[in-house]
Short mmCIF file of C-alpha atoms and ligand atoms in Angstrom, two decimals:
data_model
loop_
_atom_site.label_atom_id
_atom_site.label_comp_id
_atom_site.label_asym_id
_atom_site.label_seq_id
_atom_site.Cartn_x
_atom_site.Cartn_y
_atom_site.Cartn_z
CA MET A 1 40.14 -97.33 -62.30
CA THR A 2 42.49 -99.35 -60.15
CA ALA A 3 41.02 -102.22 -58.19
CA TYR A 4 42.70 -102.47 -54.81
CA ASN A 5 41.30 -105.88 -54.02
CA THR A 6 44.15 -108.32 -54.09
CA THR A 7 43.57 -112.03 -54.23
CA ASN A 8 44.05 -114.60 -51.47
CA HIS A 9 43.62 -112.18 -48.58
CA THR A 10 42.40 -113.95 -45.51
CA ASP A 11 41.03 -112.88 -42.16
CA SER A 12 42.67 -113.86 -38.85
CA ASP A 13 40.54 -117.03 -38.76
CA GLY A 14 41.69 -118.01 -42.26
CA SER A 15 38.38 -117.13 -43.92
CA GLU A 16 38.34 -115.15 -47.15
CA MET A 17 38.35 -111.37 -46.58
CA LYS A 18 36.02 -109.60 -48.97
CA PRO A 19 36.60 -106.01 -50.09
CA ILE A 20 34.29 -103.05 -49.59
CA TYR A 21 33.04 -101.82 -52.95
CA ILE A 22 33.28 -98.03 -53.27
CA LEU A 23 31.02 -97.13 -56.19
CA ASN A 24 30.83 -93.70 -57.80
CA GLY A 25 28.22 -92.45 -60.24
CA PRO A 26 28.09 -90.07 -63.17
CA ASN A 27 30.34 -87.05 -63.67
CA LEU A 28 32.48 -87.77 -60.62
CA ASN A 29 35.31 -88.39 -63.11
CA LEU A 30 35.27 -84.58 -63.49
CA LEU A 31 36.25 -83.99 -59.86
CA GLY A 32 39.05 -81.46 -59.52
CA LEU A 33 38.69 -80.46 -63.16
CA ARG A 34 35.42 -78.44 -62.91
CA GLU A 35 33.39 -76.73 -60.16
CA PRO A 36 36.15 -76.73 -57.50
CA LYS A 37 34.11 -74.34 -55.32
CA ILE A 38 31.48 -77.05 -54.81
CA TYR A 39 33.51 -80.26 -55.03
CA GLY A 40 37.04 -79.16 -54.11
CA GLN A 41 40.38 -79.64 -55.84
CA GLU A 42 40.68 -83.39 -55.31
CA THR A 43 40.51 -85.51 -58.47
CA ILE A 44 38.82 -88.92 -58.60
CA SER A 45 42.31 -90.49 -58.54
CA ASP A 46 43.18 -88.46 -55.42
CA LEU A 47 39.94 -89.67 -53.84
CA GLU A 48 40.76 -93.26 -54.74
CA ALA A 49 44.24 -92.89 -53.19
CA ARG A 50 42.71 -91.35 -50.04
CA CYS A 51 40.32 -94.30 -49.72
CA ALA A 52 43.09 -96.82 -50.35
CA ALA A 53 45.25 -95.26 -47.61
CA LYS A 54 42.38 -95.23 -45.11
CA ALA A 55 41.40 -98.80 -45.99
CA LYS A 56 45.01 -99.95 -45.57
CA SER A 57 45.16 -98.37 -42.11
CA LEU A 58 42.03 -100.37 -41.24
CA GLY A 59 43.35 -103.61 -42.75
CA GLN A 60 40.46 -103.57 -45.20
CA GLU A 61 40.51 -104.28 -48.92
CA ILE A 62 38.61 -102.00 -51.29
CA VAL A 63 37.47 -101.96 -54.89
CA PHE A 64 37.06 -98.37 -56.10
CA ARG A 65 35.09 -97.70 -59.30
CA GLN A 66 33.40 -94.86 -61.19
CA THR A 67 30.93 -95.01 -64.07
CA ASN A 68 28.78 -92.62 -66.06
CA THR A 69 26.29 -95.38 -66.85
CA GLU A 70 23.31 -96.33 -64.67
CA GLY A 71 23.24 -99.95 -65.82
CA GLU A 72 26.93 -100.45 -65.04
CA LEU A 73 26.46 -99.02 -61.55
CA ILE A 74 23.54 -101.39 -60.96
CA GLY A 75 25.59 -104.33 -62.27
CA TRP A 76 28.32 -103.53 -59.72
CA VAL A 77 25.74 -103.44 -56.92
CA HIS A 78 24.58 -106.93 -57.98
CA GLU A 79 28.21 -108.13 -58.14
CA ALA A 80 28.84 -106.79 -54.63
CA GLN A 81 26.26 -109.21 -53.21
CA SER A 82 28.66 -112.13 -53.60
CA LYS A 83 32.05 -110.42 -53.89
CA ALA A 84 31.98 -107.62 -51.28
CA CYS A 85 31.39 -107.31 -47.54
CA GLY A 86 29.88 -103.84 -47.89
CA ILE A 87 29.11 -101.00 -50.28
CA ILE A 88 29.96 -97.32 -50.06
CA ILE A 89 28.08 -95.52 -52.80
CA ASN A 90 28.05 -92.00 -54.16
CA GLY A 91 25.26 -92.30 -56.70
CA ALA A 92 25.88 -88.69 -57.79
CA GLY A 93 22.95 -87.52 -59.97
CA TYR A 94 21.34 -91.00 -59.93
CA THR A 95 20.86 -90.53 -56.17
CA HIS A 96 17.99 -88.20 -56.94
CA THR A 97 16.48 -89.99 -59.94
CA SER A 98 17.04 -93.74 -59.92
CA VAL A 99 14.31 -96.09 -58.73
CA ALA A 100 16.36 -98.86 -60.39
CA LEU A 101 19.37 -98.10 -58.16
CA HIS A 102 17.06 -98.10 -55.11
CA ASP A 103 15.70 -101.52 -56.13
CA ALA A 104 19.20 -102.95 -56.70
CA LEU A 105 20.48 -101.77 -53.30
CA LYS A 106 17.34 -103.10 -51.62
CA ALA A 107 17.93 -106.49 -53.21
CA VAL A 108 21.46 -106.91 -51.84
CA ASN A 109 21.74 -107.67 -48.16
CA ILE A 110 25.17 -106.28 -47.29
CA PRO A 111 25.79 -103.07 -45.31
CA THR A 112 25.57 -99.98 -47.51
CA VAL A 113 26.61 -96.41 -46.73
CA GLU A 114 25.52 -93.53 -48.95
CA VAL A 115 28.11 -90.77 -49.28
CA HIS A 116 28.23 -87.32 -50.85
CA LEU A 117 31.06 -84.85 -51.05
CA SER A 118 28.77 -81.83 -50.71
CA ASN A 119 26.04 -81.18 -48.16
CA VAL A 120 23.13 -81.93 -50.47
CA TYR A 121 20.67 -80.42 -47.93
CA ALA A 122 22.34 -77.01 -48.22
CA ARG A 123 21.88 -77.10 -52.01
CA GLU A 124 18.98 -77.03 -54.49
CA PRO A 125 15.70 -78.68 -53.31
CA PHE A 126 15.94 -81.39 -56.00
CA ARG A 127 19.05 -82.72 -54.20
CA HIS A 128 17.15 -83.11 -50.91
CA HIS A 129 15.47 -86.33 -51.99
CA SER A 130 17.52 -89.51 -52.25
CA TYR A 131 16.36 -92.87 -53.62
CA ILE A 132 19.39 -94.43 -51.89
CA SER A 133 18.85 -93.21 -48.29
CA PRO A 134 15.83 -95.45 -47.51
CA VAL A 135 17.84 -98.57 -48.41
CA ALA A 136 21.17 -97.48 -46.87
CA HIS A 137 22.34 -98.26 -43.35
CA GLY A 138 23.68 -94.72 -43.03
CA VAL A 139 24.31 -91.50 -44.92
CA ILE A 140 27.34 -89.20 -44.74
CA CYS A 141 27.48 -85.94 -46.68
CA GLY A 142 29.17 -82.58 -46.68
CA PHE A 143 32.70 -83.52 -45.64
CA GLY A 144 34.33 -83.64 -49.07
CA GLY A 145 36.65 -86.61 -49.51
CA GLN A 146 36.49 -87.19 -45.77
CA SER A 147 32.90 -88.40 -46.22
CA TYR A 148 34.38 -91.54 -47.80
CA GLU A 149 36.91 -92.04 -44.97
CA LEU A 150 34.13 -91.72 -42.40
CA ALA A 151 32.09 -94.27 -44.32
CA LEU A 152 34.99 -96.74 -44.30
O1 CA2 B 1 28.07 -84.11 -53.41
C1 CA2 B 1 28.09 -85.18 -54.02
O2 CA2 B 1 28.92 -86.06 -53.83
C2 CA2 B 1 27.05 -85.41 -55.13
O3 CA2 B 1 26.71 -86.80 -55.14
C3 CA2 B 1 27.71 -85.02 -56.43
C4 CA2 B 1 26.78 -85.11 -57.62
C5 CA2 B 1 25.48 -84.37 -57.36
O4 CA2 B 1 24.56 -84.58 -58.45
C6 CA2 B 1 24.82 -84.81 -56.07
O5 CA2 B 1 23.67 -84.02 -55.86
C7 CA2 B 1 25.77 -84.62 -54.90
C8 CA2 B 1 27.43 -84.52 -58.87
C9 CA2 B 1 28.66 -85.22 -59.27
C10 CA2 B 1 29.27 -84.46 -60.41
O6 CA2 B 1 30.55 -84.03 -60.01
C11 CA2 B 1 31.13 -83.04 -60.72
C12 CA2 B 1 32.42 -82.74 -60.36
C13 CA2 B 1 33.07 -81.74 -61.01
C14 CA2 B 1 32.44 -81.04 -62.02
C15 CA2 B 1 31.16 -81.34 -62.38
C16 CA2 B 1 30.50 -82.35 -61.73
#
């Protein structure tokens, strides 16, 4: 996945400008290829481009990543502590299962927004509980790709 964080970007006061990490969990690489009625037609690359355009309009750098592996996702959360100014995370299935992801997000003290494409509360009961929500500053769900833009 492309990383949109370029080097040597500075803020107006000359200080280093850190990117927002946009982290995506398992199976989101299938976006646009399966289940379009639930998740829409947009592919993960389309979503990345949408986020990059929104971030550019805000003068904000982003790093956009997707993984199917819990440990890799947790490693990126740890990395964000020193390299990012915030996290936007769609934990996908791990949202509803991962105490380890909860613990990792709790351990980093940068603003975190949980996002979902679908309205998880209008879906099966097992999607109504999130291990991320208690350690996120805010939650946005149900707006498709726009959830990510709102988070930015
Ligand atoms: O609505 C969301 O963004 C979800 O995080 C998506 C997850 C789901 O487990 C959460 O409850 C809500 C699923 C991501 C898998 O995405 C697919 C996309 C196309 C085809 C199959 C799966």
